[in-house]
Coordinates of C-alpha atoms and ligand atoms in Angstrom, one line a residue:
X246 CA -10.1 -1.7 15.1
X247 CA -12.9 -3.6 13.2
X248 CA -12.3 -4.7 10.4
X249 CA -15.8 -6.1 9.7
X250 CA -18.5 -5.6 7.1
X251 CA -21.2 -3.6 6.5
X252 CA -21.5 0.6 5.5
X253 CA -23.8 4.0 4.4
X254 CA -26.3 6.8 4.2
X255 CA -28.6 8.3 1.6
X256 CA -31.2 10.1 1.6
X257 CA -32.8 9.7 -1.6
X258 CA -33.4 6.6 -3.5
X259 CA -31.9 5.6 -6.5
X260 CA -34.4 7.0 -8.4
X261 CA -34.4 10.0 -7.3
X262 CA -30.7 10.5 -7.0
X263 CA -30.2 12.0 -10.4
X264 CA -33.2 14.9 -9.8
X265 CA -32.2 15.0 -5.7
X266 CA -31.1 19.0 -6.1
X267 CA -34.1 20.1 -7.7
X268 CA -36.0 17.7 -5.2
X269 CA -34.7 19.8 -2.3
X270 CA -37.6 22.7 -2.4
X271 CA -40.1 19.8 -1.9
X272 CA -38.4 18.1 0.9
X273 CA -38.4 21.1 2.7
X274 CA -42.2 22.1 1.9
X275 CA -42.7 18.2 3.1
X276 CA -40.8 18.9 5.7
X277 CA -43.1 22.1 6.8
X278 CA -46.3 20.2 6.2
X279 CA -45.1 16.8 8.2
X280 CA -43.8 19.6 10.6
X281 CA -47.7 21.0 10.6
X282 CA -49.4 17.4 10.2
X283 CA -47.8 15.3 12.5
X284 CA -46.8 17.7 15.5
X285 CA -46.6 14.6 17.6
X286 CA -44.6 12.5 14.9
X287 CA -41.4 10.4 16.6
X288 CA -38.9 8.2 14.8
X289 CA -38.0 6.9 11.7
X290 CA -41.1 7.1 9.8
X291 CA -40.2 8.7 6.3
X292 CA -37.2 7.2 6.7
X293 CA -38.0 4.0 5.0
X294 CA -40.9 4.8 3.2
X295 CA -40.1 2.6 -0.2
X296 CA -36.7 1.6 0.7
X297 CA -36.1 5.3 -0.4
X298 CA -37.1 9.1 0.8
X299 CA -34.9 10.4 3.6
X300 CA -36.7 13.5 4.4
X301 CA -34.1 16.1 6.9
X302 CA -33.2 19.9 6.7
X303 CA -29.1 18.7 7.3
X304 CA -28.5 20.3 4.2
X305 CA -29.4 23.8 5.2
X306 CA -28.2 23.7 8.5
X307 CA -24.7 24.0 7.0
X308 CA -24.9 27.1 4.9
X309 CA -24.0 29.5 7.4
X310 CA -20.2 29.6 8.4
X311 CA -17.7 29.3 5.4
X312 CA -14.2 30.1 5.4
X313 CA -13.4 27.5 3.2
X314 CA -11.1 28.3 0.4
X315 CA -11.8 27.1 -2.7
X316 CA -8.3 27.2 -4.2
X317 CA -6.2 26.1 -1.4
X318 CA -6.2 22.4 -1.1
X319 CA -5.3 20.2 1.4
X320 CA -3.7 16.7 0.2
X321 CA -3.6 13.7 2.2
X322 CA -2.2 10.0 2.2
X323 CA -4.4 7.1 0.6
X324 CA -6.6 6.1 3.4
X325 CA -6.7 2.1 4.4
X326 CA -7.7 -0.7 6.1
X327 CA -11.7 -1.1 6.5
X328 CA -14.8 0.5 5.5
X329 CA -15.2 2.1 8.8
X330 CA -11.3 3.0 9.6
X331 CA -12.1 4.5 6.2
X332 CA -14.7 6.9 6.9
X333 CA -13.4 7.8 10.1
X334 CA -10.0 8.6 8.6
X335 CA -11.8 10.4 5.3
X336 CA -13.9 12.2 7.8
X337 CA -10.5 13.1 10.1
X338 CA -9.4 14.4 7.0
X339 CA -12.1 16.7 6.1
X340 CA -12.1 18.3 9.0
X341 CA -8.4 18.6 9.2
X342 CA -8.6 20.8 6.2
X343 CA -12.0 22.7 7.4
X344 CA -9.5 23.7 10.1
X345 CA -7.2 25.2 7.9
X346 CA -10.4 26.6 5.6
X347 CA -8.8 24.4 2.8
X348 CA -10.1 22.4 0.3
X349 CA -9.6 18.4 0.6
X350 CA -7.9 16.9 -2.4
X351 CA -10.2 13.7 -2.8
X352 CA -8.4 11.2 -1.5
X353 CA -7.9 7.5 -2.3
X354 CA -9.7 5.0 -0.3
X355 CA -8.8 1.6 -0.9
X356 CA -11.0 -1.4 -2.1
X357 CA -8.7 -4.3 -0.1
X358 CA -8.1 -4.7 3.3
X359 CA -5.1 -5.9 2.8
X360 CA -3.2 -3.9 5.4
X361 CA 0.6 -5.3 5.6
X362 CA 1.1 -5.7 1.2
X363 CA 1.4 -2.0 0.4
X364 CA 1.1 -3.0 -3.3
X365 CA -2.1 -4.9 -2.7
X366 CA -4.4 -2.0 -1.4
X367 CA -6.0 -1.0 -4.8
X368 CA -7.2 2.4 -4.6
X369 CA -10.3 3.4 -5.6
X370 CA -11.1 6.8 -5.8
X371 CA -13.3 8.4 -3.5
X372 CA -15.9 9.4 -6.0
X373 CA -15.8 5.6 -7.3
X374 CA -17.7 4.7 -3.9
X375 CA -19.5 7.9 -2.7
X376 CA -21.0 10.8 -5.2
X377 CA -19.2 13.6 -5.3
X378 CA -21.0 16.4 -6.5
X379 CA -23.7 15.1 -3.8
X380 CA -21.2 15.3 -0.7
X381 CA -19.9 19.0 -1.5
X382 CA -23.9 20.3 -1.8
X383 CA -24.4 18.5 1.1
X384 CA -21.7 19.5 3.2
X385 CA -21.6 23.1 1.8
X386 CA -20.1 25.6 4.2
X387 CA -18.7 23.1 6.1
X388 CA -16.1 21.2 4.5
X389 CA -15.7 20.9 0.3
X390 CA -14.1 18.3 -1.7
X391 CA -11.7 19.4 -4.6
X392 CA -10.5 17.6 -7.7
X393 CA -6.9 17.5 -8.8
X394 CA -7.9 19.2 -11.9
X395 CA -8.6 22.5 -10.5
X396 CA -5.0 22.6 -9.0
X397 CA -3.3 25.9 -10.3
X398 CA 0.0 25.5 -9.7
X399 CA 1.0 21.6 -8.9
X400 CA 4.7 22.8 -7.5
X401 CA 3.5 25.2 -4.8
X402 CA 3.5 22.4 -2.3
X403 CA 4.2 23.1 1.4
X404 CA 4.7 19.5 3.1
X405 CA 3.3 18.7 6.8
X406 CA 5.2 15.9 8.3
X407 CA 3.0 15.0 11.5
X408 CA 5.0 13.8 13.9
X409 CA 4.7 10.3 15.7
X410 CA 5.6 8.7 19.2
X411 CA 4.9 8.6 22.7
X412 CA 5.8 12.2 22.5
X413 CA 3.8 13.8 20.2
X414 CA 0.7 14.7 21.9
X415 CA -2.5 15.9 21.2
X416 CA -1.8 19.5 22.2
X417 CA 1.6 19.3 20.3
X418 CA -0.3 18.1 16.8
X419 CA -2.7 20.2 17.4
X420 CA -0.4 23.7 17.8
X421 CA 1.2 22.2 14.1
X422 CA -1.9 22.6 12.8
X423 CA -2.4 26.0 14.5
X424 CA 1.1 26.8 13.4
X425 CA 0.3 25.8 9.3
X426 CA -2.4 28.0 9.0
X427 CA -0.7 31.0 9.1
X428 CA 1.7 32.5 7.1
X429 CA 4.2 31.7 5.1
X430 CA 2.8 28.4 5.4
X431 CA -1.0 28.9 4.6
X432 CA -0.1 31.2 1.3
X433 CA 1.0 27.8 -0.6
X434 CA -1.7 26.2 -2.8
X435 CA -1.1 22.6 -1.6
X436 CA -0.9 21.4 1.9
X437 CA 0.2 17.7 1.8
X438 CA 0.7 15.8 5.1
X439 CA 2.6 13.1 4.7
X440 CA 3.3 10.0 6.8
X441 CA 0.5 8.0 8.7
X442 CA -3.2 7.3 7.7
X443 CA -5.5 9.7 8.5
X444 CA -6.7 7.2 11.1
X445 CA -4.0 7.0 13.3
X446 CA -4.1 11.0 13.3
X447 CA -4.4 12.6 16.9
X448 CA -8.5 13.2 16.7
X449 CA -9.3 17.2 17.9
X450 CA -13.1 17.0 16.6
X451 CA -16.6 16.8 18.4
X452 CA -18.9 13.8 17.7
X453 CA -21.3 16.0 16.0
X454 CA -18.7 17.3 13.7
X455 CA -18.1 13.6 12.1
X456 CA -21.8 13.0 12.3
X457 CA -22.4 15.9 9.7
X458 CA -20.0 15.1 7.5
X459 CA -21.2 10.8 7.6
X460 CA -24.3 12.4 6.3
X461 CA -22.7 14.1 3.5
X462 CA -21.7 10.3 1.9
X463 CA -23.9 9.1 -0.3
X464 CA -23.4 5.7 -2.4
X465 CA -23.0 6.0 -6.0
X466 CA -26.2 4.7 -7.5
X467 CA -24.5 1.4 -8.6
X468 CA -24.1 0.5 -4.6
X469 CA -27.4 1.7 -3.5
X470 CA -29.0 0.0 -6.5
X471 CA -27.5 -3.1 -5.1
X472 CA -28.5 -2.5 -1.7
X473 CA -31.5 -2.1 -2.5
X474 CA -32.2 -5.5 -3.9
X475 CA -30.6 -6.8 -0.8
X476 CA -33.2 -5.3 1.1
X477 CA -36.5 -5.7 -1.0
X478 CA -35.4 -9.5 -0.8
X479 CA -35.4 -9.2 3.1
X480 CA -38.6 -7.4 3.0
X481 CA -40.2 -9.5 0.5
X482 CA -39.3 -12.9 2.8
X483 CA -40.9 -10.9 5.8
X484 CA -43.8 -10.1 3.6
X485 CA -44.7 -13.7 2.6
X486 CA -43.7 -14.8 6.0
X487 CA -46.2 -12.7 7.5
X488 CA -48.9 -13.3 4.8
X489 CA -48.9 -16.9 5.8
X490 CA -49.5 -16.7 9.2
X491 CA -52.7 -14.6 8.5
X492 CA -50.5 -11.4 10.2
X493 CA -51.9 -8.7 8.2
X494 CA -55.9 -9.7 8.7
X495 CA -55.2 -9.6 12.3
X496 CA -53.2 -6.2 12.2
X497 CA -55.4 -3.5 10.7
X498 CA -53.7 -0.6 12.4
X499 CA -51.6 1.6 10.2
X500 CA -48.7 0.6 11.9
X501 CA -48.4 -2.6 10.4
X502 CA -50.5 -3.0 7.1
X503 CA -50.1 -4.5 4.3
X504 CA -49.2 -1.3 2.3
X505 CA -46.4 -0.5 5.0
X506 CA -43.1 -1.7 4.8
X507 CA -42.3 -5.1 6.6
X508 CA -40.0 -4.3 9.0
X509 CA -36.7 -6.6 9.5
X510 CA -33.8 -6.6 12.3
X511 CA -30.5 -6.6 11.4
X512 CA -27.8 -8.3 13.6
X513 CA -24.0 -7.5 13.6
X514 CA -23.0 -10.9 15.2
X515 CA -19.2 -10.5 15.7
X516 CA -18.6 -13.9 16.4
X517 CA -15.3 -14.7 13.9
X518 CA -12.4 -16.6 15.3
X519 CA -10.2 -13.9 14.8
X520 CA -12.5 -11.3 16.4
X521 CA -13.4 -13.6 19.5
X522 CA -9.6 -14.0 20.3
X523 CA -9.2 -10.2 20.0
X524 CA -12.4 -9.4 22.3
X525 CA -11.4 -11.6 24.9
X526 CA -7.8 -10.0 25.1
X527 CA -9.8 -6.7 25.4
X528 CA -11.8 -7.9 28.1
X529 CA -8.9 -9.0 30.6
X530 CA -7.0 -6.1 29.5
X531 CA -10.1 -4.0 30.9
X532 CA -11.3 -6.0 33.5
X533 CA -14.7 -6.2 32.3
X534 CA -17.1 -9.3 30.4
X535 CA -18.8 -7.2 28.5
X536 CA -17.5 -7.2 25.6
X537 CA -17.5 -10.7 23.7
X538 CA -20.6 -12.3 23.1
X539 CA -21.6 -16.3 22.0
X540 CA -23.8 -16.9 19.7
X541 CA -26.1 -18.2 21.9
X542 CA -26.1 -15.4 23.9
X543 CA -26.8 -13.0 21.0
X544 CA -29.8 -14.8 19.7
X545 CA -31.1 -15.0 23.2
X546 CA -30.5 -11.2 24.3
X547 CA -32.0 -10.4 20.7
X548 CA -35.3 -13.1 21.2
X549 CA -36.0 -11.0 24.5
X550 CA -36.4 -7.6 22.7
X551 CA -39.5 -6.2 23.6
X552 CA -42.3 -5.4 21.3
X553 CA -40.9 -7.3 18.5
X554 CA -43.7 -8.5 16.5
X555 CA -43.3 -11.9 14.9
X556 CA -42.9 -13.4 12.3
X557 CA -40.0 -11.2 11.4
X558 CA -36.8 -11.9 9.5
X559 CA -33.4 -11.1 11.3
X560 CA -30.9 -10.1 9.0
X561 CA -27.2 -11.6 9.9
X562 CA -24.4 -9.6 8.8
X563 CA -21.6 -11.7 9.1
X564 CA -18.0 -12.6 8.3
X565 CA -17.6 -14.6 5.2
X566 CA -16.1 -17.1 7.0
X567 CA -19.1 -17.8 8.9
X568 CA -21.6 -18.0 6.1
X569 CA -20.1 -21.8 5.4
X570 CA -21.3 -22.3 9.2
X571 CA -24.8 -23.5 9.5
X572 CA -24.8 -23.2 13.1
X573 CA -25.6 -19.8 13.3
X574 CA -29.1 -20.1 11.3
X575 CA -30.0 -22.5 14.1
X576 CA -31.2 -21.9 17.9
X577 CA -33.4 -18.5 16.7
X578 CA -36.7 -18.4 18.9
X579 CA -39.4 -19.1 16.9
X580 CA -40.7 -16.0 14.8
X581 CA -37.6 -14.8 14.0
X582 CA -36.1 -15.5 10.9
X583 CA -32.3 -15.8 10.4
X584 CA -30.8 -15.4 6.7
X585 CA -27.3 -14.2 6.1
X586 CA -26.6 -13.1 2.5
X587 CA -26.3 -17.1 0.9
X588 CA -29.7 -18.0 2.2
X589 CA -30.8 -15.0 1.2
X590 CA -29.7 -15.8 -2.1
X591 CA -28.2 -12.6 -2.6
X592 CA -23.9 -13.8 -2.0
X593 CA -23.6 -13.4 -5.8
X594 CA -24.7 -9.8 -5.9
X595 CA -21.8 -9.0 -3.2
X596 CA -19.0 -11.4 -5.1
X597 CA -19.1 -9.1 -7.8
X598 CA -17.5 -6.6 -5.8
X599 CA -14.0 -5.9 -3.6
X600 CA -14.1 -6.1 -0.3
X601 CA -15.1 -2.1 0.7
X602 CA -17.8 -2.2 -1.7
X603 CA -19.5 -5.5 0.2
X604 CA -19.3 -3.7 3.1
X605 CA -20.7 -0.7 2.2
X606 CA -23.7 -2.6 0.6
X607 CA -24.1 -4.4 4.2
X608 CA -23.5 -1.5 6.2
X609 CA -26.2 0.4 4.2
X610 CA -28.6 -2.8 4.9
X611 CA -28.0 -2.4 8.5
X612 CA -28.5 1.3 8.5
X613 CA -32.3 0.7 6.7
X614 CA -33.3 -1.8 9.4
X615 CA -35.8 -1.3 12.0
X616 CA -34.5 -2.8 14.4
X617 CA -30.6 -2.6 14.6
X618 CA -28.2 -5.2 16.7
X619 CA -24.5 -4.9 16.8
X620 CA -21.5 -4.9 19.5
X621 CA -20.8 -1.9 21.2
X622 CA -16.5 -2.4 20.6
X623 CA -17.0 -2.8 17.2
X624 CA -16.4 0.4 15.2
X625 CA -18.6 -1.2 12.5
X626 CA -22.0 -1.2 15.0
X627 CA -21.0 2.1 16.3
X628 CA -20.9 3.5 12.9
X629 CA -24.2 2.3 12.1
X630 CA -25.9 3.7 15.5
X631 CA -24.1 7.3 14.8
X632 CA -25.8 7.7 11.7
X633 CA -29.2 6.2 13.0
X634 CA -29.3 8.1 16.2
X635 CA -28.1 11.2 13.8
X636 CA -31.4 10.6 11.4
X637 CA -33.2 10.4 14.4
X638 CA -32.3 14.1 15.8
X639 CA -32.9 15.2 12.7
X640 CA -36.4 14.5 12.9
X641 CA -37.0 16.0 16.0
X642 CA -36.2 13.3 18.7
X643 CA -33.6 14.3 20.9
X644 CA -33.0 11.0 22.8
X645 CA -33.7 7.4 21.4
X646 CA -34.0 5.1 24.5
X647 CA -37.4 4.0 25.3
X648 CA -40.0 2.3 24.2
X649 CA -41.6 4.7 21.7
X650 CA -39.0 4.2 19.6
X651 CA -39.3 4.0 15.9
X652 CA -36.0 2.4 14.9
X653 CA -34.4 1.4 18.3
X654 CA -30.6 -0.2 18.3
X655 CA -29.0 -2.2 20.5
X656 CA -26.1 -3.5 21.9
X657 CA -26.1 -7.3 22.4
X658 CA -22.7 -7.5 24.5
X659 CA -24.7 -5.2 27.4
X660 CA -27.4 -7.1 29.4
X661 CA -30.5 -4.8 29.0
X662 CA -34.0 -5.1 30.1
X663 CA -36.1 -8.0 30.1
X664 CA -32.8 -10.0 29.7
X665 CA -32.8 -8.4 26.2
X666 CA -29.9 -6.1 24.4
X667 CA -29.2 -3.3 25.7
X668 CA -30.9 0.2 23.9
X669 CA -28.4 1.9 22.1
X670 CA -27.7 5.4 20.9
X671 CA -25.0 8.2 20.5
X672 CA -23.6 10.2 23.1
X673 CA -23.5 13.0 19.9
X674 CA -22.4 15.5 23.2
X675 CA -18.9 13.6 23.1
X676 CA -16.1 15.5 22.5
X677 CA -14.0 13.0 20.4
X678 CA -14.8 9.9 18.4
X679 CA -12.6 8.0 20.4
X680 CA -15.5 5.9 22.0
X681 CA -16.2 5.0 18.4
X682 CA -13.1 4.7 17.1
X683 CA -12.4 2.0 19.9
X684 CA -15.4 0.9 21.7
X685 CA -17.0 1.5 24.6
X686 CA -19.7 -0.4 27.2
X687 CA -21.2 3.7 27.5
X688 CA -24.0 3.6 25.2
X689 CA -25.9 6.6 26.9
X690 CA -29.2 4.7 27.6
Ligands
LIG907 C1 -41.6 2.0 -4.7 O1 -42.0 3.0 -5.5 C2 -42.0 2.7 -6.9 C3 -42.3 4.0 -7.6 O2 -43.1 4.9 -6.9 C4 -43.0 1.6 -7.1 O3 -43.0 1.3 -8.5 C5 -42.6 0.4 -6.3 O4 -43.5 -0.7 -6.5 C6 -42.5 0.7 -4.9 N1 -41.9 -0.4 -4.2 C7 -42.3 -0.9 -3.0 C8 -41.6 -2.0 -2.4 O5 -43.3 -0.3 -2.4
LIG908 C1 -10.8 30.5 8.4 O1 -11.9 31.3 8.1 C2 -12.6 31.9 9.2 C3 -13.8 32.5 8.7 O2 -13.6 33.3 7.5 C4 -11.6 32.8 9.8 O3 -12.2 33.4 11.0 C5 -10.4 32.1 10.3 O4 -9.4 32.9 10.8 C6 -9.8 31.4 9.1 N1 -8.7 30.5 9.5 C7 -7.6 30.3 8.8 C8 -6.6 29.3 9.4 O5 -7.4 30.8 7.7
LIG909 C1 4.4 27.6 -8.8 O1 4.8 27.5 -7.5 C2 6.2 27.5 -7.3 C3 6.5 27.2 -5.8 O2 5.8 28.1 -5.0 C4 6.7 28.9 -7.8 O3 8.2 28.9 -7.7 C5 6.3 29.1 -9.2 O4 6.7 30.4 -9.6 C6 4.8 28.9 -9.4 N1 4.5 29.0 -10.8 C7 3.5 29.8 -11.2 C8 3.3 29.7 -12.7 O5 2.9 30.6 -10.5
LIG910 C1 -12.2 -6.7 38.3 O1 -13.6 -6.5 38.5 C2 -14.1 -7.2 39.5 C3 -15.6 -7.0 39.6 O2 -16.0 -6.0 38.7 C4 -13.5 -6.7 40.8 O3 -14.0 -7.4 41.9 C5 -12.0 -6.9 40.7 O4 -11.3 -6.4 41.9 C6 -11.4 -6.2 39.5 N1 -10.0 -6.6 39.3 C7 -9.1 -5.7 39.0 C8 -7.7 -6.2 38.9 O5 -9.4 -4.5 38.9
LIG911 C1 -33.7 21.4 11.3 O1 -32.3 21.6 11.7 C2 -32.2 22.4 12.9 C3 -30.7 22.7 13.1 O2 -29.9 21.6 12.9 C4 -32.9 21.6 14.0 O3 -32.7 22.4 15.3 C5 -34.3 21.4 13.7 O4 -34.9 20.6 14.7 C6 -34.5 20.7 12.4 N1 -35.9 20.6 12.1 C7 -36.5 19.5 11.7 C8 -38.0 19.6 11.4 O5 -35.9 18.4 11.6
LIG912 C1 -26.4 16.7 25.0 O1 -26.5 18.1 25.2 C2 -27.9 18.6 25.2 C3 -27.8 20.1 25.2 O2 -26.7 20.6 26.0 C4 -28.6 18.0 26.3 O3 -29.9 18.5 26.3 C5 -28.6 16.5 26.2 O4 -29.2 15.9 27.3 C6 -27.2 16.0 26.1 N1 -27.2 14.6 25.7 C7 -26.5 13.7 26.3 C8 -26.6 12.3 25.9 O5 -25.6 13.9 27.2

């Protein structure tokens, strides 16, 4: 499990969050027109367009099937541990209840990762952290969020105890769930399951299934407010950076002018104490080197990535631990520039917030790079490439290894080309998360 930082997806900007329904019948006419303009159009390229206009047709896509009942709710345990166990769990849960056509109760997620103290996880409700109203008409037709409020009748309450051990299978959890959709379960209002996280459930959904509903989260404004100074400030550095060097005189092109964006790279660098002892366990236990990475060998693999126009900044998301360690600013190939949130100035936007909320901010700061970088056993990175490769198909590219690539990721812990990182993208064909969920050298490049 990862328990690192980072997290999520929008597809509006702040500004236009609060008109974003009525905004729809222009995405899609911009949709036809970029459709119409730019047949030969690849990548990310309205994507980060002023930090802010996601354009996709996600939304209608899920308007077709709906069995979903909008009085029968499904109620699940407070979901723990980090912001990507999190999702995954939330996301486990949504479509447990699509499988019974039930509502999901919105659960509590929890702003600590404090795992062992029970009475230390602080829950925060879901609607605290993502918007609510925003992930049901997003995800309409396919699963649907419910309030406690529009509970009926609190007593009618059928519990599901899912069972646990060696013995209890994935076939056998999946025939309970079979088994409590039909009557005289499925007539009661409430289905609670009690007992484990949602994480730790037996997983029976397809990798495209979670990728649907990741799109459906969306920050509350606060958090993607916050996010976005995080990255303007990247940009901004990157900006003057380039100015200096005379960069934009000697790059007229459209790809790279002044009036774009400045582009930044964002590196996952899992290189903790804690995390290093943990990868290299997982390396004997599977026989493979793969896995950990120094920090010299990151910043190497990352210098070598081709077609990476300098003067650029490279955007460290790190442990807190290792922001005290000035090491890892140093040894960056010229060009590249290496800020972490302190030098970046920004560590006091992020200290005004628990622990999920940091890593949502991060995670949504890795998710806007150009250029991504993370390990490929870390459920954080894998994360961010899902939703990446995800935006990607939604604009039309079915595979994103290759050069032409708008918004490429990589994974540093796999030697790639050019002794760089390896390309990156999501098998979405799998037919679990469990690659995810765990980690995995298979990166389908
Ligand atoms: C983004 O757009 C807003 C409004 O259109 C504008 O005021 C702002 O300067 C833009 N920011 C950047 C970084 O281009
Ligand atoms: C859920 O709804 C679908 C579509 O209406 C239906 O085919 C299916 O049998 C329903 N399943 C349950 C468990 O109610
Ligand atoms: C609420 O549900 C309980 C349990 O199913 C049932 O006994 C009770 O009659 C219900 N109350 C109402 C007002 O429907
Ligand atoms: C581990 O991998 C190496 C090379 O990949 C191989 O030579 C060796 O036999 C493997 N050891 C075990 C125990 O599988
Ligand atoms: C819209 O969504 C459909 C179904 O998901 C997809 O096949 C199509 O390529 C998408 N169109 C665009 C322009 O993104
Ligand atoms: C996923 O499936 C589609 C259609 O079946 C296929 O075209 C594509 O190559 C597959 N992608 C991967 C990574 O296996």
């Amino acid at each position: 499990m990862d328990l690192s930082n980072c997290k999520h997806m929008r597809f509006f900007g702040p500004h236009l969050n609060s008109v974003a329904c009525k905004c729809l019948a222009l995405v899609v006419i911009a949709l036809v027109l970029r459709a119409v303009l730019l047949p030969a159009f690849s990548g990310f390229s309205g994507i980060e367009q002023n930090n802010s206009l996601v354009i996709n047709n996600r939304s209608l896509s899920l308007t077709s099937e709906s069995g979903i009942r909008k009085y029968k709710f499904l109620e699940v345990p407070q979901i723990v541990w980090g912001l990507n166990n999190q999702k995954i769990a939330f996301v486990r849960a949504c479509l447990t209840a699509r499988m019974l056509n039930r509502t999901l109760l919105m659960p509590s997620l929890s702003a600590s990762l404090f795992y062992k103290e029970i009475d230390l996880l602080e829950p925060i409700s879901f609607d605290k952290v993502f918007q609510f109203e925003r992930f049901n008409s997003l995800c309409n037709g396919f699963v649907q969020l419910g309030r406690y409020s529009d509970i009926s009748n609190r007593s009618d309450v059928f519990e599901m105890q899912k069972g646990s051990g060696r013995r209890w299978t994935v076939d056998r959890d999946l025939d309970q769930l079979r088994e409590f959709s039909k009557d005289p379960y499925d007539g009661h209002e409430i289905m609670r399951i009690v007992g484990k996280n949602p994480f730790l459930w037996h997983d029976h959904w397809p990798v495209k299934d979670y990728a649907k509903v990741f799109e459906c989260l969306v920050l509350v404004d606060e958090f993607l407010i916050e996010a976005d100074k995080v990255v303007s400030k990247i940009r901004k550095i990157g900006r003057e950076a380039r100015t200096q060097v005379g960069f934009f005189e000697n790059h007229i092109d459209s790809e790279s002018s002044i009036l774009q964006q400045v582009p930044y790279v964002a590196v996952h660098m899992r290189i903790e104490k804690d995390w290093m002892i943990h990868c290299k366990k997982m390396e004997q236990r599977s026989n493979t080197s793969e896995i950990c990475s120094s920090k010299e060998e990151i910043m190497e693999r990352v210098s070598n990535i081709k077609g990476l126009e300098t003067p650029i900044v490279a955007y460290l998301a790190v442990a807190d631990t290792l922001l005290e360690d000035k090491s890892i600013l140093n040894g960056w190939k010229a060009g590249l520039l290496p800020y972490e949130k302190k030098k970046l100035g920004v560590l006091e936007i992020y200290k005004k917030y628990p622990y999920l909320i940091q890593s949502a901010i991060d995670y949504e700061v890795c998710l806007r790079s150009n250029v991504f970088v993370g390990n490929s056993y870390s459920t954080f990175s894998s994360l961010v490439v899902l939703e990446r490769t995800q935006k990607m198909i939604r604009t039309g590219v079915s595979s994103s290894c290759g050069m032409d690539v708008r918004s490429p990721s990589y994974a540093y812990n796999i030697l790639g080309e050019s002794k760089g990182p390896h390309q990156w993208m999501t098998n979405m064909n799998d037919s679990s998360l469990r690659a995810i969920s765990y980690g995995s050298n298979h990166i389908s490049c």
